[in-house]
GROMACS .gro file of C-alpha atoms in nm:
model
  311
    1ALA     CA    1   2.283  -1.499   1.083
    2THR     CA    2   2.018  -1.746   1.217
    3PRO     CA    3   1.653  -1.591   1.051
    4HIS     CA    4   1.446  -1.440   1.335
    5ASN     CA    5   1.228  -1.150   1.474
    6GLU     CA    6   1.155  -0.884   1.728
    7ARG     CA    7   0.974  -1.156   1.901
    8GLY     CA    8   1.275  -1.406   1.968
    9CYS     CA    9   1.111  -1.656   1.745
   10PHE     CA   10   1.453  -1.906   1.630
   11ILE     CA   11   1.417  -2.060   1.312
   12ARG     CA   12   1.803  -2.272   1.340
   13GLU     CA   13   2.050  -2.182   1.550
   14ARG     CA   14   2.115  -1.903   1.802
   15PRO     CA   15   2.477  -1.797   1.890
   16LEU     CA   16   2.522  -1.688   2.266
   17HIS     CA   17   2.706  -1.380   2.406
   18GLY     CA   18   3.023  -1.523   2.407
   19ASP     CA   19   3.153  -1.801   2.215
   20GLY     CA   20   2.933  -2.122   2.091
   21MET     CA   21   2.592  -2.170   1.955
   22ILE     CA   22   2.238  -2.307   2.049
   23MET     CA   23   2.100  -2.498   1.846
   24ILE     CA   24   1.683  -2.520   1.807
   25LYS     CA   25   1.467  -2.686   1.547
   26TYR     CA   26   1.096  -2.649   1.485
   27CYS     CA   27   1.080  -2.430   1.798
   28TRP     CA   28   0.878  -2.157   1.861
   29THR     CA   29   1.144  -1.982   2.070
   30LEU     CA   30   1.386  -2.144   2.262
   31ALA     CA   31   1.232  -2.142   2.574
   32THR     CA   32   1.024  -2.395   2.364
   33ALA     CA   33   1.313  -2.609   2.376
   34LEU     CA   34   1.425  -2.580   2.720
   35LEU     CA   35   1.032  -2.672   2.860
   36LEU     CA   36   1.010  -2.949   2.611
   37TRP     CA   37   1.375  -3.044   2.716
   38THR     CA   38   1.261  -3.116   3.077
   39MET     CA   39   0.885  -3.259   3.055
   40PRO     CA   40   0.870  -3.569   3.234
   41ALA     CA   41   0.908  -3.962   3.032
   42TRP     CA   42   0.550  -4.074   2.896
   43GLY     CA   43   0.540  -4.368   3.086
   44GLU     CA   44   0.828  -4.591   2.899
   45GLU     CA   45   0.825  -4.797   3.198
   46SER     CA   46   0.505  -4.941   3.144
   47LEU     CA   47   0.678  -5.017   2.788
   48PRO     CA   48   0.656  -5.441   2.695
   49SER     CA   49   0.942  -5.660   2.703
   50VAL     CA   50   0.907  -5.666   2.326
   51VAL     CA   51   0.796  -5.356   2.162
   52ALA     CA   52   0.714  -5.532   1.831
   53GLU     CA   53   0.863  -5.817   1.644
   54MET     CA   54   0.839  -5.926   1.261
   55GLY     CA   55   0.921  -6.233   1.063
   56GLY     CA   56   1.123  -6.397   1.411
   57VAL     CA   57   1.290  -6.064   1.431
   58LYS     CA   58   1.200  -5.854   1.770
   59LEU     CA   59   1.261  -5.482   1.879
   60SER     CA   60   1.292  -5.512   2.269
   61ALA     CA   61   1.208  -5.194   2.500
   62GLU     CA   62   1.558  -5.143   2.589
   63GLU     CA   63   1.636  -5.060   2.192
   64PHE     CA   64   1.332  -4.818   2.156
   65LYS     CA   65   1.418  -4.642   2.472
   66ALA     CA   66   1.732  -4.573   2.297
   67LEU     CA   67   1.556  -4.493   1.966
   68VAL     CA   68   1.370  -4.248   2.186
   69SER     CA   69   1.678  -4.123   2.356
   70GLN     CA   70   1.846  -3.975   2.078
   71LEU     CA   71   1.533  -3.779   1.920
   72THR     CA   72   1.487  -3.405   1.977
   73PRO     CA   73   1.326  -3.241   2.280
   74GLU     CA   74   1.024  -3.158   2.027
   75SER     CA   75   1.038  -3.496   1.894
   76LYS     CA   76   0.998  -3.606   2.201
   77ALA     CA   77   0.733  -3.375   2.316
   78ASN     CA   78   0.521  -3.533   2.036
   79LEU     CA   79   0.568  -3.896   2.091
   80ALA     CA   80   0.410  -3.824   2.454
   81LYS     CA   81   0.142  -3.702   2.339
   82GLU     CA   82   0.052  -3.976   1.982
   83GLY     CA   83   0.056  -4.295   2.020
   84GLN     CA   84   0.058  -4.364   1.661
   85LEU     CA   85   0.416  -4.160   1.663
   86ARG     CA   86   0.500  -4.438   1.892
   87GLY     CA   87   0.390  -4.680   1.678
   88LYS     CA   88   0.511  -4.569   1.326
   89LEU     CA   89   0.921  -4.522   1.543
   90ALA     CA   90   0.872  -4.865   1.662
   91GLN     CA   91   0.754  -5.004   1.281
   92ASP     CA   92   1.049  -4.843   1.105
   93ALA     CA   93   1.289  -4.944   1.345
   94LEU     CA   94   1.174  -5.289   1.298
   95ILE     CA   95   1.184  -5.268   0.975
   96LYS     CA   96   1.543  -5.202   0.942
   97LYS     CA   97   1.604  -5.478   1.223
   98PHE     CA   98   1.449  -5.707   1.011
   99LEU     CA   99   1.644  -5.571   0.648
  100ALA     CA  100   1.966  -5.595   0.830
  101GLN     CA  101   1.928  -5.953   0.925
  102GLN     CA  102   1.796  -6.024   0.568
  103ALA     CA  103   2.128  -5.831   0.435
  104ARG     CA  104   2.332  -6.060   0.696
  105GLU     CA  105   2.145  -6.412   0.578
  106ALA     CA  106   2.201  -6.330   0.202
  107GLY     CA  107   2.589  -6.260   0.277
  108PHE     CA  108   2.570  -5.870   0.253
  109ASP     CA  109   2.777  -5.823   0.561
  110LYS     CA  110   3.105  -6.062   0.370
  111LYS     CA  111   3.110  -5.824   0.030
  112PRO     CA  112   3.388  -5.612   0.000
  113LYS     CA  113   3.262  -5.285  -0.033
  114VAL     CA  114   3.018  -5.310   0.269
  115GLN     CA  115   3.308  -5.447   0.488
  116LYS     CA  116   3.534  -5.075   0.446
  117GLU     CA  117   3.157  -4.898   0.496
  118MET     CA  118   3.147  -5.063   0.855
  119GLU     CA  119   3.539  -5.043   0.870
  120ARG     CA  120   3.525  -4.672   0.839
  121VAL     CA  121   3.189  -4.626   1.076
  122ALA     CA  122   3.324  -4.834   1.364
  123GLU     CA  123   3.636  -4.612   1.328
  124GLN     CA  124   3.442  -4.276   1.331
  125ALA     CA  125   3.264  -4.434   1.638
  126MET     CA  126   3.537  -4.515   1.799
  127LEU     CA  127   3.737  -4.141   1.723
  128ALA     CA  128   3.481  -3.960   1.881
  129GLN     CA  129   3.458  -4.155   2.232
  130TYR     CA  130   3.871  -4.103   2.203
  131LEU     CA  131   3.842  -3.721   2.167
  132ALA     CA  132   3.538  -3.690   2.401
  133ALA     CA  133   3.757  -3.862   2.663
  134GLN     CA  134   4.047  -3.639   2.570
  135THR     CA  135   3.810  -3.337   2.611
  136GLU     CA  136   3.590  -3.444   2.909
  137PRO     CA  137   3.553  -3.101   3.103
  138PRO     CA  138   3.730  -3.175   3.480
  139ALA     CA  139   3.460  -3.217   3.746
  140GLY     CA  140   3.247  -2.947   3.894
  141PHE     CA  141   3.265  -2.769   3.554
  142PRO     CA  142   3.057  -2.565   3.515
  143GLY     CA  143   3.061  -2.318   3.812
  144GLU     CA  144   2.766  -2.156   3.965
  145ALA     CA  145   2.919  -1.838   3.851
  146GLU     CA  146   2.942  -1.954   3.507
  147ILE     CA  147   2.599  -2.069   3.499
  148SER     CA  148   2.447  -1.731   3.645
  149GLU     CA  149   2.662  -1.556   3.404
  150LEU     CA  150   2.539  -1.677   3.058
  151TYR     CA  151   2.208  -1.729   3.200
  152GLU     CA  152   2.185  -1.313   3.285
  153ARG     CA  153   2.333  -1.226   2.898
  154ASN     CA  154   2.106  -1.441   2.712
  155LYS     CA  155   1.802  -1.386   2.911
  156GLU     CA  156   1.591  -1.225   2.666
  157MET     CA  157   1.586  -1.615   2.513
  158MET     CA  158   1.459  -1.793   2.804
  159ARG     CA  159   1.139  -1.741   2.739
  160LYS     CA  160   0.785  -1.947   2.770
  161PRO     CA  161   0.619  -2.021   2.492
  162GLY     CA  162   0.427  -1.699   2.399
  163ARG     CA  163   0.141  -1.645   2.165
  164VAL     CA  164   0.040  -1.475   1.819
  165HIS     CA  165  -0.292  -1.391   1.695
  166LEU     CA  166  -0.333  -1.508   1.342
  167ALA     CA  167  -0.530  -1.536   0.984
  168GLN     CA  168  -0.507  -1.807   0.780
  169ILE     CA  169  -0.644  -1.921   0.422
  170PHE     CA  170  -0.643  -2.302   0.382
  171ILE     CA  171  -0.628  -2.547   0.057
  172ALA     CA  172  -0.734  -2.898   0.192
  173VAL     CA  173  -0.538  -3.188   0.071
  174PRO     CA  174  -0.726  -3.506   0.127
  175PRO     CA  175  -0.470  -3.816   0.239
  176ASP     CA  176  -0.610  -3.993  -0.101
  177ALA     CA  177  -0.572  -3.773  -0.314
  178ASP     CA  178  -0.451  -3.855  -0.684
  179ALA     CA  179  -0.122  -3.659  -0.829
  180ALA     CA  180  -0.411  -3.474  -1.024
  181ALA     CA  181  -0.546  -3.317  -0.742
  182LYS     CA  182  -0.267  -3.256  -0.556
  183LYS     CA  183  -0.155  -3.071  -0.818
  184GLU     CA  184  -0.425  -2.871  -0.891
  185ALA     CA  185  -0.441  -2.785  -0.477
  186ARG     CA  186  -0.094  -2.653  -0.513
  187SER     CA  187  -0.171  -2.441  -0.797
  188ARG     CA  188  -0.484  -2.258  -0.607
  189ILE     CA  189  -0.275  -2.139  -0.302
  190TYR     CA  190   0.021  -2.025  -0.519
  191GLN     CA  191  -0.280  -1.798  -0.738
  192ILE     CA  192  -0.426  -1.675  -0.419
  193PHE     CA  193  -0.097  -1.616  -0.256
  194LYS     CA  194   0.025  -1.433  -0.544
  195GLU     CA  195  -0.346  -1.200  -0.523
  196VAL     CA  196  -0.267  -1.122  -0.131
  197VAL     CA  197   0.066  -1.092  -0.142
  198ALA     CA  198  -0.001  -0.825  -0.428
  199ASP     CA  199  -0.295  -0.643  -0.195
  200HIS     CA  200  -0.278  -0.750   0.168
  201LYS     CA  201  -0.643  -0.612   0.206
  202LYS     CA  202  -0.778  -0.867   0.032
  203PHE     CA  203  -0.642  -1.167   0.235
  204ALA     CA  204  -0.981  -1.168   0.470
  205ALA     CA  205  -1.201  -1.137   0.155
  206ALA     CA  206  -1.061  -1.432  -0.008
  207ALA     CA  207  -1.063  -1.665   0.306
  208LYS     CA  208  -1.430  -1.563   0.337
  209SER     CA  209  -1.471  -1.683   0.005
  210LYS     CA  210  -1.185  -1.947  -0.079
  211SER     CA  211  -1.066  -2.100   0.251
  212ASN     CA  212  -1.149  -2.520   0.332
  213HIS     CA  213  -1.159  -2.406   0.731
  214GLN     CA  214  -1.508  -2.330   0.775
  215GLU     CA  215  -1.472  -2.199   1.119
  216SER     CA  216  -1.214  -1.913   1.031
  217ALA     CA  217  -1.336  -1.844   0.714
  218ALA     CA  218  -1.675  -1.746   0.801
  219LYS     CA  219  -1.412  -1.479   1.004
  220GLY     CA  220  -1.224  -1.344   0.713
  221GLY     CA  221  -0.943  -1.623   0.794
  222ASP     CA  222  -0.894  -1.482   1.195
  223MET     CA  223  -0.819  -1.758   1.394
  224GLY     CA  224  -0.760  -1.622   1.718
  225TRP     CA  225  -0.488  -1.653   1.961
  226VAL     CA  226  -0.288  -1.960   1.958
  227ALA     CA  227  -0.045  -2.033   2.196
  228GLY     CA  228   0.287  -2.136   2.083
  229ASP     CA  229   0.360  -2.466   2.198
  230GLN     CA  230   0.026  -2.534   2.123
  231MET     CA  231   0.120  -2.520   1.704
  232ASN     CA  232   0.179  -2.818   1.465
  233PRO     CA  233   0.586  -2.826   1.476
  234GLU     CA  234   0.572  -2.852   1.132
  235LEU     CA  235   0.423  -2.517   1.069
  236VAL     CA  236   0.615  -2.339   1.358
  237PRO     CA  237   0.932  -2.251   1.142
  238VAL     CA  238   0.701  -1.992   0.912
  239ILE     CA  239   0.471  -1.853   1.124
  240GLY     CA  240   0.817  -1.752   1.399
  241ALA     CA  241   0.976  -1.559   1.087
  242LEU     CA  242   0.694  -1.372   1.095
  243HIS     CA  243   0.635  -0.984   1.121
  244THR     CA  244   0.307  -0.807   1.249
  245ASN     CA  245   0.145  -0.810   0.902
  246GLU     CA  246   0.312  -1.021   0.704
  247ILE     CA  247   0.174  -1.341   0.506
  248SER     CA  248   0.398  -1.629   0.486
  249SER     CA  249   0.457  -1.810   0.143
  250PRO     CA  250   0.251  -2.094   0.085
  251VAL     CA  251   0.329  -2.393   0.342
  252ARG     CA  252   0.288  -2.764   0.310
  253SER     CA  253   0.114  -2.979   0.645
  254GLN     CA  254  -0.078  -3.279   0.655
  255GLY     CA  255  -0.360  -3.127   0.592
  256GLY     CA  256  -0.325  -2.920   0.283
  257TRP     CA  257  -0.153  -2.569   0.218
  258HIS     CA  258  -0.182  -2.279   0.421
  259LEU     CA  259  -0.108  -1.900   0.423
  260PHE     CA  260  -0.081  -1.706   0.700
  261LYS     CA  261  -0.113  -1.382   0.801
  262LEU     CA  262   0.016  -1.305   1.160
  263LEU     CA  263  -0.218  -0.982   1.351
  264GLU     CA  264  -0.080  -0.959   1.672
  265SER     CA  265   0.226  -1.137   1.866
  266GLN     CA  266   0.287  -1.172   2.268
  267LYS     CA  267   0.609  -1.265   2.394
  268GLY     CA  268   0.564  -1.512   2.733
  269GLU     CA  269   0.741  -1.482   3.037
  270ILE     CA  270   1.085  -1.493   3.107
  271LEU     CA  271   1.173  -1.828   3.278
  272PRO     CA  272   1.337  -1.857   3.596
  273LEU     CA  273   1.721  -1.989   3.615
  274SER     CA  274   1.591  -2.280   3.810
  275ALA     CA  275   1.381  -2.440   3.503
  276VAL     CA  276   1.665  -2.353   3.239
  277LYS     CA  277   1.988  -2.481   3.444
  278PRO     CA  278   2.019  -2.793   3.297
  279MET     CA  279   2.009  -2.701   2.921
  280LEU     CA  280   2.278  -2.414   3.041
  281ILE     CA  281   2.469  -2.657   3.193
  282ASN     CA  282   2.441  -2.868   2.875
  283THR     CA  283   2.584  -2.596   2.677
  284LEU     CA  284   2.845  -2.392   2.894
  285LYS     CA  285   3.015  -2.839   2.858
  286ARG     CA  286   2.976  -2.855   2.501
  287GLN     CA  287   3.132  -2.509   2.424
  288GLU     CA  288   3.409  -2.660   2.683
  289MET     CA  289   3.517  -2.978   2.462
  290GLN     CA  290   3.454  -2.789   2.178
  291LYS     CA  291   3.773  -2.584   2.321
  292ARG     CA  292   3.908  -2.861   2.446
  293GLU     CA  293   3.949  -3.032   2.167
  294GLN     CA  294   4.089  -2.747   1.956
  295THR     CA  295   4.389  -2.751   2.212
  296PHE     CA  296   4.406  -3.067   2.182
  297VAL     CA  297   4.477  -3.081   1.812
  298GLN     CA  298   4.717  -2.814   1.825
  299GLN     CA  299   4.893  -2.995   2.099
  300LEU     CA  300   4.939  -3.352   1.939
  301LEU     CA  301   5.076  -3.141   1.621
  302GLN     CA  302   5.357  -2.970   1.739
  303THR     CA  303   5.449  -3.286   1.951
  304THR     CA  304   5.395  -3.483   1.628
  305PRO     CA  305   5.445  -3.245   1.364
  306ALA     CA  306   5.254  -3.350   1.030
  307SER     CA  307   5.418  -3.332   0.673
  308ILE     CA  308   5.170  -3.305   0.409
  309HIS     CA  309   5.312  -3.445   0.062
  310ILE     CA  310   5.061  -3.272  -0.145
  311LYS     CA  311   5.025  -2.905  -0.281
   0.00000   0.00000   0.00000
């Protein structure tokens, strides 16, 4: 079963009532994924025709849009807010394209091992497309009744992001810190962790004397109420798994090390069917395709039996 708590915080995947799973990555609740899934584009139409170039190799706007389309809803939302992330995505893609050209110029695409691997990947892509064509649900699937039924059975999951009342202890790690400084910071946070887990009442005192986040440290680590959709995505899984008054294990972020204590939590409102309908349709189609694929393979084995010659 996927780790979650009474507030409906889901970490990896969540079974629906009935068959199938909804996959959720770094999501405060399923509702967070639903809201991000329906967010408008961040202005892709304004992209220049050439997004980036390097040594004569160019990354086009269409290639960049294709990359964005493959991202998770959470990643797309972060991309919409931070130009630095868009630049990093473009740079990484450009470097790969540049290196691929260098590899071809060096004749790597002609090497037997490389050709075999390329053939294997091409065959997998062809097989995926063929199976998709054989298992495509009929037009008009799913019907309104099926969509409504799935919604009613999983309504508790269909919530707007809730909010949490947190306290924290933070040990900063500067971006230019050397290996020794990073090791020392890690040792400090784990030593503090041992102390506060042994006696939860020491958390506030430890925050006041040892946390590097001055504003919350002055309040015994109290950060006040934080909305689920405003949290740093890399911290959400840890916070989302906490029960009231529970202290998290040390968690690393870009800025340093954190210990969190959940003081209170509140659920978000249930989203209406209209807000989550596109996601429900996709879920039902995916489930139907999985069922049809199983049937297709069973029928294939009946019409063309397989002979297995190994034990």
